[in-house]
Each structure stands twice: as C-alpha cells, then as structure tokens.
C-alpha cells in the first residue's frame, strides 16, 4: 500500500488543500514537510480558494469572534433558520502557553492581540499561516504612577506594491480620558516593523477619540470622535493615515450618539464602513454605509432604519456586522439580566432572532466580532 510520503508532491498538495481550515493546525504539526507547504504561495492560494468555495456552498459567513478572552473562527448561516458553527479555537503555533486576549483588532487577515494580564507586550498574528510577532511595549507613567487608557490600531502604508510580505505599523494612543481638564495627558506612538522601534508622534489634537476600538480599512484606522473639551454627542469619525503617520480632520457621522455604547463601526467587504446607531429614547436602530471613505472625506447612505421599541430595552453591544444581500444586522451583545453572550439578528422589518453563545466565565468580557478572510501575507520577523 502506498503511503502519503510516497505520493507525488502535487497530489499531496491537492489532498491537504481539501482539509477544512479548523483541522489545519493538526496537519501542520504532523510533519515538517506538510508544515513547509504553507510557505508555498501556490498552495496557500489554492487552499484559501477551496475554503471560500466551501463557505459559499454552505451559505456561510466566516468571522473572528473573541469570547471569554479566547479567539475563535466561527461560521454563520443567515437564512430563515439562522445557525452558528464554531470552526475552531485559534492558537498561536509557537506559543507553548495559550494566552488570554482582552482585545483583538483585524487588518486584512492579520490580528493585533492585546493580552489580558500582561501590558508589557502585544502580538501580531496571521492565524492562517501560524505566524506571530511579539512586540515589547514602552511603559508610560505619570508622576503618580498613572498608566493611562490605551487604544491600539493596526494598519500599513498604502505605497507598498508587494502585499505578499507585509510591513504593518501599530498606533498606540494613551490618554487620561478627561474632556474637561487643560492638563490632559496624551501620548501617541507608532511601532514600525522594519526598524523594530516605537517612535513618539507630535500630535496636538483638537478632538478626542471616544471609541475604544478602531476600525482598519485599506491600511488606515477610523474611530468615533468629538471635538476636545466639548460636552456633546459623538457626531464625527476621525482617521489615522498610516502612510503619512498623521490624523485627518473630523469627518461627519450621519447621526449624533450620546455615548460610545450607542454607536459602533464595522466593515463591509473590506471596501466601506457601516455605522450602527441606537437611539437611547426611542430604541430606533439606524444603519448607514459609506459611499465615499477617505482620510479627508466621507459620504453616507442609509442602509435601513428599524423600530425596535417592542424590545423595551437597549441592546448592550460593542461590535456587529451586516449582510448587505439579506438586509440584516448581526449584533453581538450581552443580555441585560443574565450578562450571557448573545447574537441578535435584526432584519429590516424589525424581526429579531437570537442565538445563544453561552455564559462566559468572566462576565466582564464582552464578545467581539470582526470579519475574517485567510491571508497569505507574511509577517516580517525581527532581523
């Protein structure tokens, strides 16, 4: 009987390319030869193509979900009987101890992970290729030992012609989140993968970033924002341009939200931004999509508006995504009474269906979702 080791290499590639994504870690750990396949661009392109074809056949939307400080690949079918399937828990191949992740940010197949119990380092990760790069952070302390609130963003320069070998950058913003004091502490620093260095940026903002999570699109990152020292609703977004390493002007949102809990941003096909607004008095939901989105310019179009007053409560959410074709919003939230993790599927006609994700061990950990397509982008490692 012929064994796998005696088969022609092209046949081995064809066989392994049919293995579902959730079993790939086991395949890669089987032998060095099979692990080496993932360094072949032709193989990874073929495998990703088959994974995408399988998802289309199943009518499945695939995404990254963070729950209970762990990261999972999940598939959802959004039909008359919505369903979810956990396709696997994502694990760093070169990490002997599985770490707990408090935040995850997505940028074209790469993940920036912030650790729950260790703020001395962060990790950029390509889950598909199993590549990681651990990065030491710089400690910032005030006179009283203040560490500040930290916001992160992952992006890249748009002038790179070769996207197969990525040289991303990380922005870290540290502030004391005080809108009304003149002695606001602000630190803006950027990490460059080529130099392996953090550099402090000279920024004198006339605005305040309100969103805890930024959204990466085409290498840049966007947040909800307001004018600094203004006591008012979130009515703008602001962009950080990683190519120029500077912020753009405040750009208008199509609504005004009193608090970050009533507004959230998401991606649409890695091409546009969608914004969800929840009215805290009428429970009305509005979803808007950009028709133009650049660092210095934005225009919006209403996707749909729905009346959810029958719920008689606000949804407690931080992230969501939409299905343009089916005209639904999928909101990851916590139940108000039980604090269980839940998925709410809300249609244009206002219908609401729920899928339970279960009760987390730590009820302070909110479920987070971001779109995901496997990427063959290689992460540059330190020299």
mmCIF file of C-alpha atoms in Angstrom, residues 3-378:
data_model
loop_
_atom_site.group_PDB
_atom_site.id
_atom_site.type_symbol
_atom_site.label_atom_id
_atom_site.label_comp_id
_atom_site.label_asym_id
_atom_site.label_seq_id
_atom_site.Cartn_x
_atom_site.Cartn_y
_atom_site.Cartn_z
ATOM 1 C CA UNK A 3 1.789 5.881 1.939
ATOM 2 C CA UNK A 4 1.370 9.662 1.789
ATOM 3 C CA UNK A 5 5.138 10.081 1.883
ATOM 4 C CA UNK A 6 5.441 8.202 -1.429
ATOM 5 C CA UNK A 7 2.806 10.154 -3.294
ATOM 6 C CA UNK A 8 3.766 12.790 -5.884
ATOM 7 C CA UNK A 9 4.074 16.262 -4.316
ATOM 8 C CA UNK A 10 1.290 17.766 -6.450
ATOM 9 C CA UNK A 11 -1.097 15.031 -5.316
ATOM 10 C CA UNK A 12 -0.140 15.584 -1.660
ATOM 11 C CA UNK A 13 -0.874 19.294 -2.105
ATOM 12 C CA UNK A 14 -4.248 18.519 -3.659
ATOM 13 C CA UNK A 15 -5.193 16.173 -0.792
ATOM 14 C CA UNK A 16 -4.109 18.524 2.002
ATOM 15 C CA UNK A 17 -5.756 21.516 0.319
ATOM 16 C CA UNK A 18 -9.105 19.767 0.867
ATOM 17 C CA UNK A 19 -8.649 19.589 4.646
ATOM 18 C CA UNK A 20 -11.004 22.034 6.417
ATOM 19 C CA UNK A 21 -9.401 25.083 7.990
ATOM 20 C CA UNK A 22 -10.223 24.012 11.560
ATOM 21 C CA UNK A 23 -8.007 20.902 11.189
ATOM 22 C CA UNK A 24 -5.047 22.692 9.610
ATOM 23 C CA UNK A 25 -3.143 23.144 12.847
ATOM 24 C CA UNK A 26 -3.082 19.366 13.357
ATOM 25 C CA UNK A 27 -1.964 18.872 9.757
ATOM 26 C CA UNK A 28 0.887 21.354 10.137
ATOM 27 C CA UNK A 29 2.093 19.693 13.329
ATOM 28 C CA UNK A 30 2.150 16.248 11.676
ATOM 29 C CA UNK A 31 5.490 16.657 9.906
ATOM 30 C CA UNK A 32 7.916 19.329 8.720
ATOM 31 C CA UNK A 33 7.200 18.593 5.058
ATOM 32 C CA UNK A 34 3.485 19.319 5.433
ATOM 33 C CA UNK A 35 4.174 22.404 7.517
ATOM 34 C CA UNK A 36 6.507 23.675 4.773
ATOM 35 C CA UNK A 37 3.611 23.562 2.312
ATOM 36 C CA UNK A 38 2.200 26.668 3.989
ATOM 37 C CA UNK A 39 5.253 28.632 2.859
ATOM 38 C CA UNK A 40 4.243 27.948 -0.741
ATOM 39 C CA UNK A 41 2.118 30.758 -2.134
ATOM 40 C CA UNK A 42 0.607 28.483 -4.782
ATOM 41 C CA UNK A 43 -0.572 26.007 -2.135
ATOM 42 C CA UNK A 44 -1.976 28.598 0.265
ATOM 43 C CA UNK A 45 -3.787 30.373 -2.576
ATOM 44 C CA UNK A 46 -5.317 27.057 -3.684
ATOM 45 C CA UNK A 47 -6.362 26.149 -0.140
ATOM 46 C CA UNK A 48 -7.910 29.555 0.583
ATOM 47 C CA UNK A 49 -9.825 29.339 -2.702
ATOM 48 C CA UNK A 50 -11.301 25.976 -1.703
ATOM 49 C CA UNK A 51 -12.191 27.268 1.773
ATOM 50 C CA UNK A 52 -14.029 30.224 0.229
ATOM 51 C CA UNK A 53 -15.832 27.895 -2.202
ATOM 52 C CA UNK A 54 -16.913 25.651 0.696
ATOM 53 C CA UNK A 55 -18.222 28.658 2.648
ATOM 54 C CA UNK A 56 -20.227 29.822 -0.387
ATOM 55 C CA UNK A 57 -21.741 26.346 -0.853
ATOM 56 C CA UNK A 58 -22.803 26.312 2.801
ATOM 57 C CA UNK A 59 -24.084 29.896 2.598
ATOM 58 C CA UNK A 60 -21.748 30.637 5.466
ATOM 59 C CA UNK A 61 -20.252 33.954 6.576
ATOM 60 C CA UNK A 62 -16.967 33.463 8.421
ATOM 61 C CA UNK A 63 -15.615 35.714 11.121
ATOM 62 C CA UNK A 64 -13.266 36.038 14.067
ATOM 63 C CA UNK A 65 -15.033 36.039 17.442
ATOM 64 C CA UNK A 66 -13.458 36.796 20.825
ATOM 65 C CA UNK A 67 -15.258 35.296 23.814
ATOM 66 C CA UNK A 68 -14.066 34.753 27.369
ATOM 67 C CA UNK A 69 -10.573 36.024 26.404
ATOM 68 C CA UNK A 70 -10.164 33.380 23.669
ATOM 69 C CA UNK A 71 -10.292 33.803 19.876
ATOM 70 C CA UNK A 72 -12.364 31.537 17.628
ATOM 71 C CA UNK A 73 -13.148 31.131 13.946
ATOM 72 C CA UNK A 74 -16.915 30.972 13.535
ATOM 73 C CA UNK A 75 -19.260 30.450 10.608
ATOM 74 C CA UNK A 76 -22.836 31.755 10.465
ATOM 75 C CA UNK A 77 -25.690 30.941 8.109
ATOM 76 C CA UNK A 78 -28.195 33.802 7.903
ATOM 77 C CA UNK A 79 -31.327 32.253 6.438
ATOM 78 C CA UNK A 80 -34.830 31.662 7.813
ATOM 79 C CA UNK A 81 -33.298 29.386 10.440
ATOM 80 C CA UNK A 82 -30.038 31.109 11.390
ATOM 81 C CA UNK A 83 -27.260 28.939 12.776
ATOM 82 C CA UNK A 84 -23.709 29.234 14.012
ATOM 83 C CA UNK A 85 -20.762 26.841 13.978
ATOM 84 C CA UNK A 86 -17.502 27.163 15.837
ATOM 85 C CA UNK A 87 -14.857 26.136 13.311
ATOM 86 C CA UNK A 88 -12.015 26.046 15.799
ATOM 87 C CA UNK A 89 -10.201 27.847 18.563
ATOM 88 C CA UNK A 90 -7.287 29.836 17.179
ATOM 89 C CA UNK A 91 -3.966 29.060 18.845
ATOM 90 C CA UNK A 92 -0.517 30.567 18.314
ATOM 91 C CA UNK A 93 1.609 27.720 16.963
ATOM 92 C CA UNK A 94 4.816 28.938 18.567
ATOM 93 C CA UNK A 95 3.282 29.682 21.957
ATOM 94 C CA UNK A 96 3.557 26.868 24.494
ATOM 95 C CA UNK A 97 1.140 28.570 26.886
ATOM 96 C CA UNK A 98 -2.176 29.716 25.493
ATOM 97 C CA UNK A 99 -2.544 33.372 26.475
ATOM 98 C CA UNK A 100 -5.727 35.231 27.357
ATOM 99 C CA UNK A 101 -6.637 38.008 24.924
ATOM 100 C CA UNK A 102 -8.575 41.074 26.064
ATOM 101 C CA UNK A 103 -8.850 42.847 22.695
ATOM 102 C CA UNK A 104 -8.410 41.831 19.073
ATOM 103 C CA UNK A 105 -8.090 44.112 16.029
ATOM 104 C CA UNK A 106 -8.270 42.922 12.427
ATOM 105 C CA UNK A 107 -6.487 44.268 9.353
ATOM 106 C CA UNK A 108 -6.781 42.243 6.126
ATOM 107 C CA UNK A 109 -6.166 38.814 7.609
ATOM 108 C CA UNK A 110 -3.776 39.929 10.356
ATOM 109 C CA UNK A 111 -4.785 40.210 14.006
ATOM 110 C CA UNK A 112 -3.376 42.529 16.649
ATOM 111 C CA UNK A 113 -3.975 40.904 20.031
ATOM 112 C CA UNK A 114 -3.807 42.729 23.362
ATOM 113 C CA UNK A 115 -3.105 40.459 26.317
ATOM 114 C CA UNK A 116 -5.375 40.382 29.346
ATOM 115 C CA UNK A 117 -2.747 40.049 32.094
ATOM 116 C CA UNK A 118 0.401 41.479 30.527
ATOM 117 C CA UNK A 119 0.743 45.013 29.150
ATOM 118 C CA UNK A 120 4.496 44.678 28.521
ATOM 119 C CA UNK A 121 3.967 43.044 25.124
ATOM 120 C CA UNK A 122 1.455 42.621 22.319
ATOM 121 C CA UNK A 123 1.330 40.203 19.398
ATOM 122 C CA UNK A 124 0.557 40.495 15.680
ATOM 123 C CA UNK A 125 -0.686 37.212 14.296
ATOM 124 C CA UNK A 126 -1.559 35.612 10.975
ATOM 125 C CA UNK A 127 -3.797 32.725 12.150
ATOM 126 C CA UNK A 128 -3.837 31.080 8.728
ATOM 127 C CA UNK A 129 -0.052 30.897 8.321
ATOM 128 C CA UNK A 130 0.546 30.424 12.042
ATOM 129 C CA UNK A 131 2.981 33.356 12.101
ATOM 130 C CA UNK A 132 3.355 35.619 15.111
ATOM 131 C CA UNK A 133 5.474 38.586 16.031
ATOM 132 C CA UNK A 134 5.722 39.526 19.690
ATOM 133 C CA UNK A 135 6.386 43.207 20.355
ATOM 134 C CA UNK A 136 7.591 44.807 23.572
ATOM 135 C CA UNK A 137 5.639 47.911 24.558
ATOM 136 C CA UNK A 138 7.054 51.019 26.195
ATOM 137 C CA UNK A 139 5.961 51.831 29.715
ATOM 138 C CA UNK A 140 4.400 55.260 30.185
ATOM 139 C CA UNK A 141 3.892 56.517 33.729
ATOM 140 C CA UNK A 142 2.707 59.834 35.103
ATOM 141 C CA UNK A 143 4.045 61.485 38.215
ATOM 142 C CA UNK A 144 1.637 59.482 40.393
ATOM 143 C CA UNK A 145 2.271 56.181 38.646
ATOM 144 C CA UNK A 146 -0.608 56.722 36.178
ATOM 145 C CA UNK A 147 -0.557 54.315 33.233
ATOM 146 C CA UNK A 148 -3.443 55.812 31.268
ATOM 147 C CA UNK A 149 -6.088 54.339 28.985
ATOM 148 C CA UNK A 150 -4.658 52.666 25.896
ATOM 149 C CA UNK A 151 -6.140 52.414 22.426
ATOM 150 C CA UNK A 152 -4.476 50.421 19.640
ATOM 151 C CA UNK A 153 -4.709 50.295 15.867
ATOM 152 C CA UNK A 154 -3.134 48.076 13.189
ATOM 153 C CA UNK A 155 -2.505 49.423 9.696
ATOM 154 C CA UNK A 156 0.030 49.651 6.893
ATOM 155 C CA UNK A 157 1.485 52.014 4.306
ATOM 156 C CA UNK A 158 -0.502 52.209 1.084
ATOM 157 C CA UNK A 159 2.548 52.768 -1.112
ATOM 158 C CA UNK A 160 3.704 49.145 -0.902
ATOM 159 C CA UNK A 161 3.471 47.354 -4.248
ATOM 160 C CA UNK A 162 4.107 43.907 -2.766
ATOM 161 C CA UNK A 163 1.359 42.977 -0.299
ATOM 162 C CA UNK A 164 2.570 39.355 -0.039
ATOM 163 C CA UNK A 165 5.161 40.438 2.528
ATOM 164 C CA UNK A 166 3.531 42.879 4.884
ATOM 165 C CA UNK A 167 5.252 45.561 6.915
ATOM 166 C CA UNK A 168 2.416 46.811 9.106
ATOM 167 C CA UNK A 169 2.534 49.527 11.741
ATOM 168 C CA UNK A 170 0.875 49.811 15.128
ATOM 169 C CA UNK A 171 -0.505 53.021 16.615
ATOM 170 C CA UNK A 172 -0.902 53.289 20.381
ATOM 171 C CA UNK A 173 -2.801 56.175 21.968
ATOM 172 C CA UNK A 174 -2.549 56.743 25.726
ATOM 173 C CA UNK A 175 -4.651 59.368 27.495
ATOM 174 C CA UNK A 176 -6.388 60.056 30.790
ATOM 175 C CA UNK A 177 -9.796 60.394 29.112
ATOM 176 C CA UNK A 178 -10.617 63.726 30.718
ATOM 177 C CA UNK A 179 -12.536 66.007 28.397
ATOM 178 C CA UNK A 180 -12.609 68.985 30.697
ATOM 179 C CA UNK A 181 -9.110 69.466 32.102
ATOM 180 C CA UNK A 182 -6.462 71.544 30.405
ATOM 181 C CA UNK A 183 -3.761 69.229 31.761
ATOM 182 C CA UNK A 184 -4.768 66.235 29.673
ATOM 183 C CA UNK A 185 -2.017 63.625 29.374
ATOM 184 C CA UNK A 186 -1.652 62.387 25.809
ATOM 185 C CA UNK A 187 0.880 60.031 24.248
ATOM 186 C CA UNK A 188 0.797 58.995 20.592
ATOM 187 C CA UNK A 189 3.368 56.461 19.477
ATOM 188 C CA UNK A 190 3.850 54.258 16.450
ATOM 189 C CA UNK A 191 5.670 50.958 16.062
ATOM 190 C CA UNK A 192 7.499 50.236 12.802
ATOM 191 C CA UNK A 193 8.101 46.571 11.913
ATOM 192 C CA UNK A 194 11.162 47.357 9.792
ATOM 193 C CA UNK A 195 13.058 49.305 12.450
ATOM 194 C CA UNK A 196 11.612 47.349 15.423
ATOM 195 C CA UNK A 197 11.213 50.686 17.233
ATOM 196 C CA UNK A 198 8.491 52.755 18.876
ATOM 197 C CA UNK A 199 8.501 56.436 17.904
ATOM 198 C CA UNK A 200 6.587 59.198 19.681
ATOM 199 C CA UNK A 201 4.432 61.292 17.321
ATOM 200 C CA UNK A 202 3.974 65.039 17.663
ATOM 201 C CA UNK A 203 0.184 65.373 17.876
ATOM 202 C CA UNK A 204 -1.773 68.330 19.284
ATOM 203 C CA UNK A 205 -5.359 67.167 18.881
ATOM 204 C CA UNK A 206 -8.389 69.406 18.807
ATOM 205 C CA UNK A 207 -10.543 66.297 19.140
ATOM 206 C CA UNK A 208 -10.989 63.338 21.460
ATOM 207 C CA UNK A 209 -11.242 59.708 20.363
ATOM 208 C CA UNK A 210 -14.331 58.218 22.012
ATOM 209 C CA UNK A 211 -14.368 54.697 20.573
ATOM 210 C CA UNK A 212 -12.312 52.144 22.461
ATOM 211 C CA UNK A 213 -11.946 50.091 19.270
ATOM 212 C CA UNK A 214 -10.673 51.443 15.983
ATOM 213 C CA UNK A 215 -11.642 50.013 12.590
ATOM 214 C CA UNK A 216 -8.994 49.316 9.921
ATOM 215 C CA UNK A 217 -9.855 49.881 6.268
ATOM 216 C CA UNK A 218 -7.365 49.900 3.373
ATOM 217 C CA UNK A 219 -4.461 50.391 5.767
ATOM 218 C CA UNK A 220 -5.975 53.282 7.749
ATOM 219 C CA UNK A 221 -7.917 53.249 11.035
ATOM 220 C CA UNK A 222 -11.130 55.084 11.959
ATOM 221 C CA UNK A 223 -12.680 55.902 15.361
ATOM 222 C CA UNK A 224 -15.747 57.705 16.659
ATOM 223 C CA UNK A 225 -14.673 61.149 17.914
ATOM 224 C CA UNK A 226 -15.814 64.542 19.219
ATOM 225 C CA UNK A 227 -14.230 67.951 19.495
ATOM 226 C CA UNK A 228 -11.935 68.090 22.504
ATOM 227 C CA UNK A 229 -13.386 69.762 25.614
ATOM 228 C CA UNK A 230 -16.848 69.654 24.011
ATOM 229 C CA UNK A 231 -19.581 68.120 26.127
ATOM 230 C CA UNK A 232 -21.719 66.677 23.377
ATOM 231 C CA UNK A 233 -22.659 63.564 21.420
ATOM 232 C CA UNK A 234 -20.390 61.509 19.193
ATOM 233 C CA UNK A 235 -21.076 63.010 15.795
ATOM 234 C CA UNK A 236 -17.802 62.509 13.907
ATOM 235 C CA UNK A 237 -15.236 59.921 12.940
ATOM 236 C CA UNK A 238 -11.530 60.533 12.558
ATOM 237 C CA UNK A 239 -8.920 58.687 10.500
ATOM 238 C CA UNK A 240 -5.283 57.898 11.203
ATOM 239 C CA UNK A 241 -3.340 57.666 7.940
ATOM 240 C CA UNK A 242 -0.522 55.130 8.445
ATOM 241 C CA UNK A 243 1.245 56.217 5.247
ATOM 242 C CA UNK A 244 1.569 59.854 6.340
ATOM 243 C CA UNK A 245 1.576 58.953 10.052
ATOM 244 C CA UNK A 246 -0.928 61.654 10.930
ATOM 245 C CA UNK A 247 -4.593 62.153 11.715
ATOM 246 C CA UNK A 248 -7.032 63.642 9.250
ATOM 247 C CA UNK A 249 -9.802 66.131 10.048
ATOM 248 C CA UNK A 250 -13.022 65.307 11.864
ATOM 249 C CA UNK A 251 -15.474 63.716 9.411
ATOM 250 C CA UNK A 252 -19.260 63.855 9.988
ATOM 251 C CA UNK A 253 -21.320 60.891 11.117
ATOM 252 C CA UNK A 254 -24.924 60.770 9.831
ATOM 253 C CA UNK A 255 -26.201 60.800 13.443
ATOM 254 C CA UNK A 256 -25.328 62.025 16.935
ATOM 255 C CA UNK A 257 -24.907 59.406 19.676
ATOM 256 C CA UNK A 258 -24.715 60.181 23.384
ATOM 257 C CA UNK A 259 -22.017 57.716 24.330
ATOM 258 C CA UNK A 260 -19.946 55.061 22.598
ATOM 259 C CA UNK A 261 -22.428 52.394 23.705
ATOM 260 C CA UNK A 262 -24.951 53.778 21.208
ATOM 261 C CA UNK A 263 -22.684 53.835 18.155
ATOM 262 C CA UNK A 264 -20.456 51.233 16.526
ATOM 263 C CA UNK A 265 -18.473 50.858 13.285
ATOM 264 C CA UNK A 266 -17.970 47.775 11.129
ATOM 265 C CA UNK A 267 -16.556 46.808 7.727
ATOM 266 C CA UNK A 268 -18.419 45.992 4.519
ATOM 267 C CA UNK A 269 -16.423 43.738 2.172
ATOM 268 C CA UNK A 270 -13.136 45.478 3.094
ATOM 269 C CA UNK A 271 -14.399 48.383 0.949
ATOM 270 C CA UNK A 272 -16.640 50.573 3.100
ATOM 271 C CA UNK A 273 -17.577 51.355 6.670
ATOM 272 C CA UNK A 274 -21.002 50.772 8.145
ATOM 273 C CA UNK A 275 -22.198 52.616 11.247
ATOM 274 C CA UNK A 276 -24.913 51.449 13.645
ATOM 275 C CA UNK A 277 -26.781 53.978 15.777
ATOM 276 C CA UNK A 278 -29.137 53.062 18.608
ATOM 277 C CA UNK A 279 -31.443 55.796 19.896
ATOM 278 C CA UNK A 280 -31.492 55.571 23.685
ATOM 279 C CA UNK A 281 -35.008 57.059 23.942
ATOM 280 C CA UNK A 282 -36.961 55.536 21.047
ATOM 281 C CA UNK A 283 -34.911 52.290 20.624
ATOM 282 C CA UNK A 284 -34.738 53.050 16.918
ATOM 283 C CA UNK A 285 -31.836 51.458 15.035
ATOM 284 C CA UNK A 286 -30.211 53.176 12.073
ATOM 285 C CA UNK A 287 -27.578 51.560 9.854
ATOM 286 C CA UNK A 288 -25.558 53.666 7.436
ATOM 287 C CA UNK A 289 -22.917 52.742 4.828
ATOM 288 C CA UNK A 290 -20.225 54.988 3.397
ATOM 289 C CA UNK A 291 -20.435 55.711 -0.318
ATOM 290 C CA UNK A 292 -17.106 57.545 -0.144
ATOM 291 C CA UNK A 293 -14.488 56.945 2.523
ATOM 292 C CA UNK A 294 -11.027 58.526 2.602
ATOM 293 C CA UNK A 295 -8.824 60.036 5.283
ATOM 294 C CA UNK A 296 -10.181 63.512 4.458
ATOM 295 C CA UNK A 297 -13.639 62.810 3.053
ATOM 296 C CA UNK A 298 -16.741 60.733 3.795
ATOM 297 C CA UNK A 299 -20.297 60.461 2.463
ATOM 298 C CA UNK A 300 -23.052 58.197 3.816
ATOM 299 C CA UNK A 301 -26.145 56.372 2.587
ATOM 300 C CA UNK A 302 -28.890 54.898 4.793
ATOM 301 C CA UNK A 303 -28.903 51.071 4.643
ATOM 302 C CA UNK A 304 -32.058 50.704 6.703
ATOM 303 C CA UNK A 305 -33.829 52.038 9.779
ATOM 304 C CA UNK A 306 -35.826 49.812 12.104
ATOM 305 C CA UNK A 307 -38.106 50.286 15.065
ATOM 306 C CA UNK A 308 -37.126 48.013 17.960
ATOM 307 C CA UNK A 309 -39.338 49.680 20.578
ATOM 308 C CA UNK A 310 -41.080 46.339 21.121
ATOM 309 C CA UNK A 311 -37.918 45.166 22.873
ATOM 310 C CA UNK A 312 -38.461 47.792 25.559
ATOM 311 C CA UNK A 313 -34.753 47.750 26.276
ATOM 312 C CA UNK A 314 -31.436 48.762 24.782
ATOM 313 C CA UNK A 315 -29.076 46.184 23.339
ATOM 314 C CA UNK A 316 -25.742 46.059 25.160
ATOM 315 C CA UNK A 317 -23.247 45.650 22.339
ATOM 316 C CA UNK A 318 -19.799 46.654 21.171
ATOM 317 C CA UNK A 319 -19.484 45.051 17.713
ATOM 318 C CA UNK A 320 -21.688 43.960 14.805
ATOM 319 C CA UNK A 321 -21.651 43.227 11.095
ATOM 320 C CA UNK A 322 -24.222 43.390 8.292
ATOM 321 C CA UNK A 323 -25.232 41.166 5.402
ATOM 322 C CA UNK A 324 -25.999 43.500 2.504
ATOM 323 C CA UNK A 325 -27.793 40.895 0.413
ATOM 324 C CA UNK A 326 -30.091 39.673 3.190
ATOM 325 C CA UNK A 327 -30.507 43.154 4.707
ATOM 326 C CA UNK A 328 -29.797 42.090 8.279
ATOM 327 C CA UNK A 329 -27.603 43.339 11.103
ATOM 328 C CA UNK A 330 -25.886 40.779 13.332
ATOM 329 C CA UNK A 331 -25.192 42.283 16.753
ATOM 330 C CA UNK A 332 -23.015 40.588 19.379
ATOM 331 C CA UNK A 333 -24.230 41.664 22.805
ATOM 332 C CA UNK A 334 -24.761 40.745 26.443
ATOM 333 C CA UNK A 335 -28.188 40.014 27.854
ATOM 334 C CA UNK A 336 -29.074 42.776 30.292
ATOM 335 C CA UNK A 337 -30.216 40.489 33.138
ATOM 336 C CA UNK A 338 -28.016 37.405 32.775
ATOM 337 C CA UNK A 339 -25.000 39.032 31.057
ATOM 338 C CA UNK A 340 -24.820 35.956 28.808
ATOM 339 C CA UNK A 341 -23.183 36.395 25.394
ATOM 340 C CA UNK A 342 -25.831 36.560 22.665
ATOM 341 C CA UNK A 343 -26.138 37.145 18.920
ATOM 342 C CA UNK A 344 -29.114 39.267 17.799
ATOM 343 C CA UNK A 345 -30.105 39.074 14.139
ATOM 344 C CA UNK A 346 -32.228 42.092 13.243
ATOM 345 C CA UNK A 347 -33.918 42.434 9.856
ATOM 346 C CA UNK A 348 -35.176 45.480 8.038
ATOM 347 C CA UNK A 349 -38.728 44.625 9.099
ATOM 348 C CA UNK A 350 -37.637 44.741 12.731
ATOM 349 C CA UNK A 351 -37.796 40.986 13.348
ATOM 350 C CA UNK A 352 -35.360 39.755 15.945
ATOM 351 C CA UNK A 353 -33.844 36.297 16.276
ATOM 352 C CA UNK A 354 -31.397 35.264 18.958
ATOM 353 C CA UNK A 355 -28.559 32.750 19.053
ATOM 354 C CA UNK A 356 -27.048 31.975 22.426
ATOM 355 C CA UNK A 357 -23.280 31.930 22.776
ATOM 356 C CA UNK A 358 -23.393 30.878 26.405
ATOM 357 C CA UNK A 359 -22.384 32.256 29.760
ATOM 358 C CA UNK A 360 -18.755 33.388 29.959
ATOM 359 C CA UNK A 361 -16.595 32.534 32.946
ATOM 360 C CA UNK A 362 -15.859 36.264 33.268
ATOM 361 C CA UNK A 363 -18.993 38.358 32.718
ATOM 362 C CA UNK A 364 -16.850 41.466 32.276
ATOM 363 C CA UNK A 365 -15.510 40.056 28.989
ATOM 364 C CA UNK A 366 -17.622 41.316 26.094
ATOM 365 C CA UNK A 367 -17.974 39.291 22.879
ATOM 366 C CA UNK A 368 -16.250 40.915 19.918
ATOM 367 C CA UNK A 369 -16.594 40.084 16.220
ATOM 368 C CA UNK A 370 -14.654 41.108 13.128
ATOM 369 C CA UNK A 371 -14.731 39.872 9.515
ATOM 370 C CA UNK A 372 -12.049 37.418 8.507
ATOM 371 C CA UNK A 373 -10.636 36.118 5.243
ATOM 372 C CA UNK A 374 -7.484 33.950 5.418
ATOM 373 C CA UNK A 375 -4.420 35.851 4.266
ATOM 374 C CA UNK A 376 -1.113 34.747 2.701
ATOM 375 C CA UNK A 377 0.563 37.960 3.866
ATOM 376 C CA UNK A 378 3.899 37.116 5.507
#
